[in-house]
Coordinates of C-alpha atoms in Angstrom, one line a residue:
X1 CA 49.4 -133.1 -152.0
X2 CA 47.3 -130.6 -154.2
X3 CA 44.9 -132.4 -154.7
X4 CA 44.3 -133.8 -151.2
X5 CA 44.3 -130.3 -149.9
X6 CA 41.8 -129.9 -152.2
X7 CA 39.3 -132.2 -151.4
X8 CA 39.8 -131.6 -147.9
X9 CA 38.5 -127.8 -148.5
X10 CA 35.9 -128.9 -150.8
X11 CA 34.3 -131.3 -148.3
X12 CA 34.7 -128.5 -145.5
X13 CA 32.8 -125.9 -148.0
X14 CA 30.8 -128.1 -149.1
X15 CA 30.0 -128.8 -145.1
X16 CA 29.2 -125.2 -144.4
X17 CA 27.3 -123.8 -147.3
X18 CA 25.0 -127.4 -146.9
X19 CA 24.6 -125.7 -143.3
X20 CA 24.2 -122.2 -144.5
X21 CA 21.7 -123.1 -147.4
X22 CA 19.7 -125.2 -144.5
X23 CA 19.5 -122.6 -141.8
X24 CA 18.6 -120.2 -144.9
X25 CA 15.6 -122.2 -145.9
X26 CA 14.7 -122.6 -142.6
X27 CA 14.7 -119.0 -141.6
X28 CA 13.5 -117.3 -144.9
X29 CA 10.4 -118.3 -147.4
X30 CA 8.9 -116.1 -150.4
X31 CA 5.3 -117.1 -151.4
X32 CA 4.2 -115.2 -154.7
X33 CA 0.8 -114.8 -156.5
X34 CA -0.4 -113.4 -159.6
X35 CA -3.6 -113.2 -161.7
X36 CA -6.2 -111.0 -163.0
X37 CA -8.7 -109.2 -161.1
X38 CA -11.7 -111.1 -162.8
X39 CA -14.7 -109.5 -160.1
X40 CA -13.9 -106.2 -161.7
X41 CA -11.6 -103.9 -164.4
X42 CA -9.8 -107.4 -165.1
X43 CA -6.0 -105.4 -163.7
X44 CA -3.3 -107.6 -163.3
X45 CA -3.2 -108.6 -159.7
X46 CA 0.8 -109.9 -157.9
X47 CA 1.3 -110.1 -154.5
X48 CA 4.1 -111.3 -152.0
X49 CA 4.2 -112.7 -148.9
X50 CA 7.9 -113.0 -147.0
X51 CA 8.1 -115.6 -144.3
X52 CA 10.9 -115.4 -141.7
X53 CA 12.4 -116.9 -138.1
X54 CA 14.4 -115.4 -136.0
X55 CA 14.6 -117.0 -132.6
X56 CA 11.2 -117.1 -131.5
X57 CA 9.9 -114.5 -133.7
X58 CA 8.0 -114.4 -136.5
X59 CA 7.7 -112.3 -139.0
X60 CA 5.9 -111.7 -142.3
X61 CA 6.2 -108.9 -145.3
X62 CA 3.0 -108.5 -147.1
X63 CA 3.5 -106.7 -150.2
X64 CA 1.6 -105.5 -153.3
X65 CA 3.8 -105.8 -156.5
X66 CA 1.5 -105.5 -159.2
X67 CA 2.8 -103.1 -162.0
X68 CA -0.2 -103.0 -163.4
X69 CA -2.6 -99.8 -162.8
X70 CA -4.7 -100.2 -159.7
X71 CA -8.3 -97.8 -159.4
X72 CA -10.6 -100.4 -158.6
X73 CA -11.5 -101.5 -154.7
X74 CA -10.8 -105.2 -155.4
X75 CA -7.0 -104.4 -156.9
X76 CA -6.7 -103.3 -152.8
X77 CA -4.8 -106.2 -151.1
X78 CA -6.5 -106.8 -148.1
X79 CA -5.6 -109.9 -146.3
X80 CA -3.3 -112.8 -145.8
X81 CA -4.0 -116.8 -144.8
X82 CA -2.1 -119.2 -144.5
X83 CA -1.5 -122.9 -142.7
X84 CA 1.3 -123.9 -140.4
X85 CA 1.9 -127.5 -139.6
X86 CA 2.1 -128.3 -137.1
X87 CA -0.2 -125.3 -135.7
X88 CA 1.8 -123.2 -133.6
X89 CA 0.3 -120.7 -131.1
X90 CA 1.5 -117.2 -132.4
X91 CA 1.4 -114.5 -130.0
X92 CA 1.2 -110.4 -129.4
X93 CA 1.4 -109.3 -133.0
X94 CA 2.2 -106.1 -134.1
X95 CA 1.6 -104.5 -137.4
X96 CA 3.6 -101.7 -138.8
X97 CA 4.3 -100.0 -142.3
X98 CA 7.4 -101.2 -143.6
X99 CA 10.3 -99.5 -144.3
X100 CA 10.9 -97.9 -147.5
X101 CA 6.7 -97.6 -148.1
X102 CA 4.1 -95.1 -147.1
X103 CA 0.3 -94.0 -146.9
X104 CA -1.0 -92.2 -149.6
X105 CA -4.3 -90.4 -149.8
X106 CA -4.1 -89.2 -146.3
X107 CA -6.1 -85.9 -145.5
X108 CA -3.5 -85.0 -142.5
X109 CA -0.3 -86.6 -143.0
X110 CA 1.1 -89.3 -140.2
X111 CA 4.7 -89.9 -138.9
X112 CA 3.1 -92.8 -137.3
X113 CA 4.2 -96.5 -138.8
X114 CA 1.9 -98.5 -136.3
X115 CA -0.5 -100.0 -138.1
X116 CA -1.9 -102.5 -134.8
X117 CA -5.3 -100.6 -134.9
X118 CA -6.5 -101.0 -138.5
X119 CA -5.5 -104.3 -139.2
X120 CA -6.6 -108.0 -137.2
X121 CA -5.2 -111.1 -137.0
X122 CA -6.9 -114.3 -135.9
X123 CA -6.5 -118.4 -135.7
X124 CA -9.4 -120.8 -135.6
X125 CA -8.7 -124.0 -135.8
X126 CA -11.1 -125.4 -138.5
X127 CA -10.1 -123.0 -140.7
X128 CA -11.0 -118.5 -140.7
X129 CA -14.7 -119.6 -143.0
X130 CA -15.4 -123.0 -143.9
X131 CA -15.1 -124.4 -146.9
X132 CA -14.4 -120.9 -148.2
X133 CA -10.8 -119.6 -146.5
X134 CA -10.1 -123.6 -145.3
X135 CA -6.4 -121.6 -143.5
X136 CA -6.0 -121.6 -139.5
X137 CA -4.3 -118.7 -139.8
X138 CA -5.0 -115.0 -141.1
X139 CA -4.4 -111.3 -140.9
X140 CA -6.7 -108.7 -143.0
X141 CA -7.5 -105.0 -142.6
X142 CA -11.0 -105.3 -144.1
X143 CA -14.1 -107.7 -142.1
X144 CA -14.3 -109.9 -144.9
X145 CA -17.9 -110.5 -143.8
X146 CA -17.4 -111.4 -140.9
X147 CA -14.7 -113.1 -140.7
X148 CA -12.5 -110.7 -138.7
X149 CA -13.9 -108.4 -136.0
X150 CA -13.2 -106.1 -133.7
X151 CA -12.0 -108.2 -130.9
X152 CA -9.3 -109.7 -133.4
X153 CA -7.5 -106.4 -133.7
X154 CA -3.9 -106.6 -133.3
X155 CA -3.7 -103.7 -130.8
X156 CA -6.8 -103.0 -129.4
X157 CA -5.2 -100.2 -127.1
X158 CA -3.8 -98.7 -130.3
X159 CA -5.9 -95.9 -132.2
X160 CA -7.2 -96.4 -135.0
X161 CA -5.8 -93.7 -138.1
X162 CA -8.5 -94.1 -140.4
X163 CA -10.7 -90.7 -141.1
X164 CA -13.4 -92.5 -142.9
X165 CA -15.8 -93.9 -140.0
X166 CA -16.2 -97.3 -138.6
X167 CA -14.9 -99.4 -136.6
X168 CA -11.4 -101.3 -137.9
X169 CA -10.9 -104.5 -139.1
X170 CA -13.5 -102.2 -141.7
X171 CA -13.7 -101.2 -145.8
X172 CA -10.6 -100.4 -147.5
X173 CA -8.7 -98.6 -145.5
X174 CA -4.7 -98.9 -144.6
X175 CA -5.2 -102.2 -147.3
X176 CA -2.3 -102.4 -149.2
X177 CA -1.5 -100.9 -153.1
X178 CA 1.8 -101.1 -155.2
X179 CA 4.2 -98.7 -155.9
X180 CA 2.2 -98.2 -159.4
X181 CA -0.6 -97.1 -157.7
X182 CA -1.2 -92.8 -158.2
X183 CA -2.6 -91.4 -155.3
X184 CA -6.6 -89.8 -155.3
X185 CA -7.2 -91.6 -158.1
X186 CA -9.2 -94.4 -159.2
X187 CA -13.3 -95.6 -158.7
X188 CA -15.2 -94.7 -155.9
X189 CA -13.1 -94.6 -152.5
X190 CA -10.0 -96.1 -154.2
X191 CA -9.3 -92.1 -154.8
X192 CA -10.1 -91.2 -151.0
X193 CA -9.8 -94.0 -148.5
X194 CA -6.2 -93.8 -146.6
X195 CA -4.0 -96.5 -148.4
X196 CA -0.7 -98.2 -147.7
X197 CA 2.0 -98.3 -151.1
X198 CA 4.4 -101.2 -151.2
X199 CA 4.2 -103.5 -147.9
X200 CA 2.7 -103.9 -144.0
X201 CA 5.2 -106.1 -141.7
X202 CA 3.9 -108.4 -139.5
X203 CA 5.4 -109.8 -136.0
X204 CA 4.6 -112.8 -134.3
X205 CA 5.9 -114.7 -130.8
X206 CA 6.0 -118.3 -131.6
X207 CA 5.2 -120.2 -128.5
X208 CA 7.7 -122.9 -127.3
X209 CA 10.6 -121.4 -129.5
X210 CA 11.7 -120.9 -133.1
X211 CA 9.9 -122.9 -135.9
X212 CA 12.2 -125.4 -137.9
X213 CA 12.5 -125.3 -141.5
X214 CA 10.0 -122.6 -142.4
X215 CA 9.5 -123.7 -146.0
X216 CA 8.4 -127.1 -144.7
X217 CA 5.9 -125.6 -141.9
X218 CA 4.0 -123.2 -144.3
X219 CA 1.1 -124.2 -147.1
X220 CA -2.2 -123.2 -148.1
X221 CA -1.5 -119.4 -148.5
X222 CA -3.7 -117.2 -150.1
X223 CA -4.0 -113.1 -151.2
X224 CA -7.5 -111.7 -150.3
X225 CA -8.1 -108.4 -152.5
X226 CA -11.4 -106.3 -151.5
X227 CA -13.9 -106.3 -148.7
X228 CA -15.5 -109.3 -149.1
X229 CA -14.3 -112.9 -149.7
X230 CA -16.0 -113.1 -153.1
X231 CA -13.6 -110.7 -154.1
X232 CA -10.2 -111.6 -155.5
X233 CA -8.3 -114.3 -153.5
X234 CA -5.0 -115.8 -155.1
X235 CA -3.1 -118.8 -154.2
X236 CA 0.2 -118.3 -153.5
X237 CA 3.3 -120.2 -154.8
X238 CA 6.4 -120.8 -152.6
X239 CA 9.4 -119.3 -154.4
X240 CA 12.6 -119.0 -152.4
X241 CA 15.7 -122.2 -153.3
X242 CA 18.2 -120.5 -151.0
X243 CA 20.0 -124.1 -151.3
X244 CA 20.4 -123.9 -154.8
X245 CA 22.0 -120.4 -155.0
X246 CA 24.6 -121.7 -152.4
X247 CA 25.8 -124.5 -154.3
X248 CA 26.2 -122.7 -157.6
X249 CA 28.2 -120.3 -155.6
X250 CA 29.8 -123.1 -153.9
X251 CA 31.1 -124.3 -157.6
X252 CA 32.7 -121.0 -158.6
X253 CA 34.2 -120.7 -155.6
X254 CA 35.8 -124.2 -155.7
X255 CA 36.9 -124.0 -158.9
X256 CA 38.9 -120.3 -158.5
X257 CA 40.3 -121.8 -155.5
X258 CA 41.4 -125.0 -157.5
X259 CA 42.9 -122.8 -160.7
X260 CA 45.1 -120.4 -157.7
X261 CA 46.7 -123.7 -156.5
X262 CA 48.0 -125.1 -159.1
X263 CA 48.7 -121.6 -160.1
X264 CA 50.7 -121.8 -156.6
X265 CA 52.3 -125.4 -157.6
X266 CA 53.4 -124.4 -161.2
X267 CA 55.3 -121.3 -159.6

């Protein structure tokens, strides 16, 4: 009887956290990159890229996590690409700091987490520069060249915060530095441009409903460091195994509920 019971619980755990694991792997992917900044000072670049669905939402965490000490212009991340497949149409983003970071270097401190003015986002279907960025799909806060503009802005109502001139996608400024990064420091406007520590968030509407099995969907994504696309740019590696976590917890569990039954039984 036990050991009927058992099985039957087993097979209904193992039902749900097979579920659980799926819709997690689905709804959640973590792309990582690291590698040193060979254009100039030779830092150790890392960078992170969180993928997730909710509904028909999308949205993305870029981070900065290098621990390494960041002074030059190209340690600055800058943009984002990446493929989906099949392309989905992604609609009114919206940029903002994320919680738990904040700007540094900033001659009149902001209360303001709105980021929709300084940095673009833009789709082209054969790819954001040829045979150089071969991704559909991008966000940056610099021009890259060229390759964003000012029409690609992600709020083009919204101000723009930056102090130094220009008009935004432009330069360096809001790009992204990690929490190693000491304010007004490092070469040329590394020490004065307006900077973002840890992470930007991005949101997107995904047209005709949620996306199924992120992990699946997403390829082809790549850091951009600097202002121009000669700079920097690092492939990223998916990361997340949600499924994997959920089964070893699945055997613990299993086998604490097996020891308290025939704990149960011997009593």
């Amino acid at each position: 009887m036990i050991a009927s019971t058992l099985h039957a619980h087993r097979a209904l755990l193992l039902a749900g956290v097979l579920a659980a694991a799926s819709t997690g792997a689905g709804a959640s992917v973590s792309f990582v990159a690291t590698g040193p900044n060979t254009y100039s000072g030779g830092h150790t670049l890392a960078a992170q890229a969180i993928f997730d669905v909710s509904g028909s939402v999308l949205s993305i965490t870029l981070k900065n996590i290098s621990t390494d000490t960041l002074d030059r212009p190209s340690d600055v991340l800058m943009g984002l690409f990446f493929d989906l497949a099949p392309p989905y149409t992604l609609s009114s983003p919206t940029a903002t700091r994320s919680a738990g970071s904040s700007y540094v270097n900033l001659a009149t401190p902001s209360s303001s987490t709105n980021l929709g003015g300084e940095w673009a986002y833009r789709y082209s279907a054969t790819g954001l520069s040829g045979s150089t960025v071969t991704a559909k799909y991008g966000v940056s806060g610099s021009g890259l060249g060229g390759t964003f503009g000012a029409g690609d802005r992600i709020c083009s109502a919204c101000p723009e915060l930056s102090s130094g001139g220009g008009s935004a996608p432009d330069g360096l400024d809001y790009g992204i530095v990690s929490n190693s990064y000491v304010a007004n420091t490092g070469s040329g406007v590394t020490s004065t441009v307006e900077l973002v520590r840890n992470s930007i968030s991005f949101m997107f509407n995904v047209a005709g409903g949620s996306i199924l099995n992120l992990g699946a969907v997403i390829s082809n994504v790549s850091f951009q460091y600097g202002t121009a696309l000669d700079e920097p740019r690092l492939a990223g590696v998916k990361i997340s195994e949600p499924a994997s976590a959920a089964l070893l917890a699945l055997g613990g569990l299993l086998s604490c509920r097996k020891r308290r039954a025939m704990a149960g039984s011997a009593a």
